[in-house]
Tab-separated table of C-alpha atoms in Angstrom:
chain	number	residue	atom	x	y	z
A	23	UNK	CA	-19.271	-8.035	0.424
A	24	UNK	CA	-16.692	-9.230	3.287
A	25	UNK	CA	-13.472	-7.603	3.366
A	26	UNK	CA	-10.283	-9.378	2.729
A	27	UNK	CA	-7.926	-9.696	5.498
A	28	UNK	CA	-4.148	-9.187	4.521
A	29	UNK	CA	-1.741	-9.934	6.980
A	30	UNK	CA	1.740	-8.212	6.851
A	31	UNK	CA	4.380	-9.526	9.456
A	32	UNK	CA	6.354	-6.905	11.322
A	33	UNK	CA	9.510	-7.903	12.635
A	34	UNK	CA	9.518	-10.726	14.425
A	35	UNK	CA	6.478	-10.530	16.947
A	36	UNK	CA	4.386	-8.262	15.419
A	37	UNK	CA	1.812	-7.905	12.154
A	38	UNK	CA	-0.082	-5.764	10.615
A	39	UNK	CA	-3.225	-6.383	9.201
A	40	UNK	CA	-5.021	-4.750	6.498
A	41	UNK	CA	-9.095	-4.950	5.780
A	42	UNK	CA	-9.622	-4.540	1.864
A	43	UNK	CA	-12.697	-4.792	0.106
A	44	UNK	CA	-12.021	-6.778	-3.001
A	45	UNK	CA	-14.450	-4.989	-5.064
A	46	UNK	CA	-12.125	-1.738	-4.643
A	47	UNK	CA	-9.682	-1.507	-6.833
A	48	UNK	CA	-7.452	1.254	-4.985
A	49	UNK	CA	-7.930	-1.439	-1.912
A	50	UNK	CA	-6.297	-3.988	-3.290
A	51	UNK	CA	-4.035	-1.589	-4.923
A	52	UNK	CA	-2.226	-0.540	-1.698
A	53	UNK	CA	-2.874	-4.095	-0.313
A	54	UNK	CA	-0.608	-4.938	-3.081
A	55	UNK	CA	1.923	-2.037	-2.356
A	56	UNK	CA	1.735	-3.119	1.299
A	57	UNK	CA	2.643	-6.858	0.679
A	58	UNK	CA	5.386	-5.318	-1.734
A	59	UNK	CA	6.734	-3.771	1.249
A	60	UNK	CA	6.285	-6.663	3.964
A	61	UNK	CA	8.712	-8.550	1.779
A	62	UNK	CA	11.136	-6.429	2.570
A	63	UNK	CA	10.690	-8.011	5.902
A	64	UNK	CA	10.718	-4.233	7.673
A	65	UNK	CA	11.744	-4.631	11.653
A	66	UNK	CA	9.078	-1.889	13.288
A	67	UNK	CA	5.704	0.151	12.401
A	68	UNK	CA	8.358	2.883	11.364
A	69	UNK	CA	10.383	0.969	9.435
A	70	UNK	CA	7.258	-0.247	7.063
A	71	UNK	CA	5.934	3.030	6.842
A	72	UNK	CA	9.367	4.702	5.845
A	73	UNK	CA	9.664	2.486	3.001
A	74	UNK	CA	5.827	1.972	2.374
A	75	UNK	CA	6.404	5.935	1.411
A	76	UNK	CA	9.795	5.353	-0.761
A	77	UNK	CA	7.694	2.898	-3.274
A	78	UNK	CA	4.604	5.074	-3.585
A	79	UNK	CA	7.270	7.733	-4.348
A	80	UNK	CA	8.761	5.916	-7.166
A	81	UNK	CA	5.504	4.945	-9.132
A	82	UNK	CA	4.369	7.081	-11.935
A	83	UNK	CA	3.270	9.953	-11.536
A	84	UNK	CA	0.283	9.072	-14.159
A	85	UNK	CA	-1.427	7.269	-11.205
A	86	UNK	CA	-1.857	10.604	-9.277
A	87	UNK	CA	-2.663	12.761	-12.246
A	88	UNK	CA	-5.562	15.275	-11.530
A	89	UNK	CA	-7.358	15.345	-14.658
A	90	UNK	CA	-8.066	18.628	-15.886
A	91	UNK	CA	-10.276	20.068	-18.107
A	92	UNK	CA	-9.922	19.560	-21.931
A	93	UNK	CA	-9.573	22.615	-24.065
């Protein structure tokens, strides 16, 4: 299966792209979070990172869950 191609602009001279395979679903999760992110229209690398990091801290916890064993 070819991967998807996401492009995320960076400031204004620079973009990021981002290679997801479409049949993964945490692929197109962070695409998703990533695109979330770019529309924030972030100025450097840094900047997209630093608040990449602030919305995967604010989603549920759920998502990140180990499961454990059942008693």
């Amino acid at each position: 299966m070819e991967k998807e191609k996401i492009t995320l602009a960076i400031g204004s001279d620079k973009a990021l792209v981002f290679e997801a395979d479409p049949g993964s679903k945490s692929d197109m999760d962070f695409a998703k979070l990533c695109q979330k992110v770019a529309t924030k229209k972030p100025q450097s690398l840094q900047e997209f990172f630093i608040l990449l990091n602030e919305v995967q801290q604010k989603l549920p916890s759920e998502i990140y869950r180990k499961r454990g064993r059942k008693i």
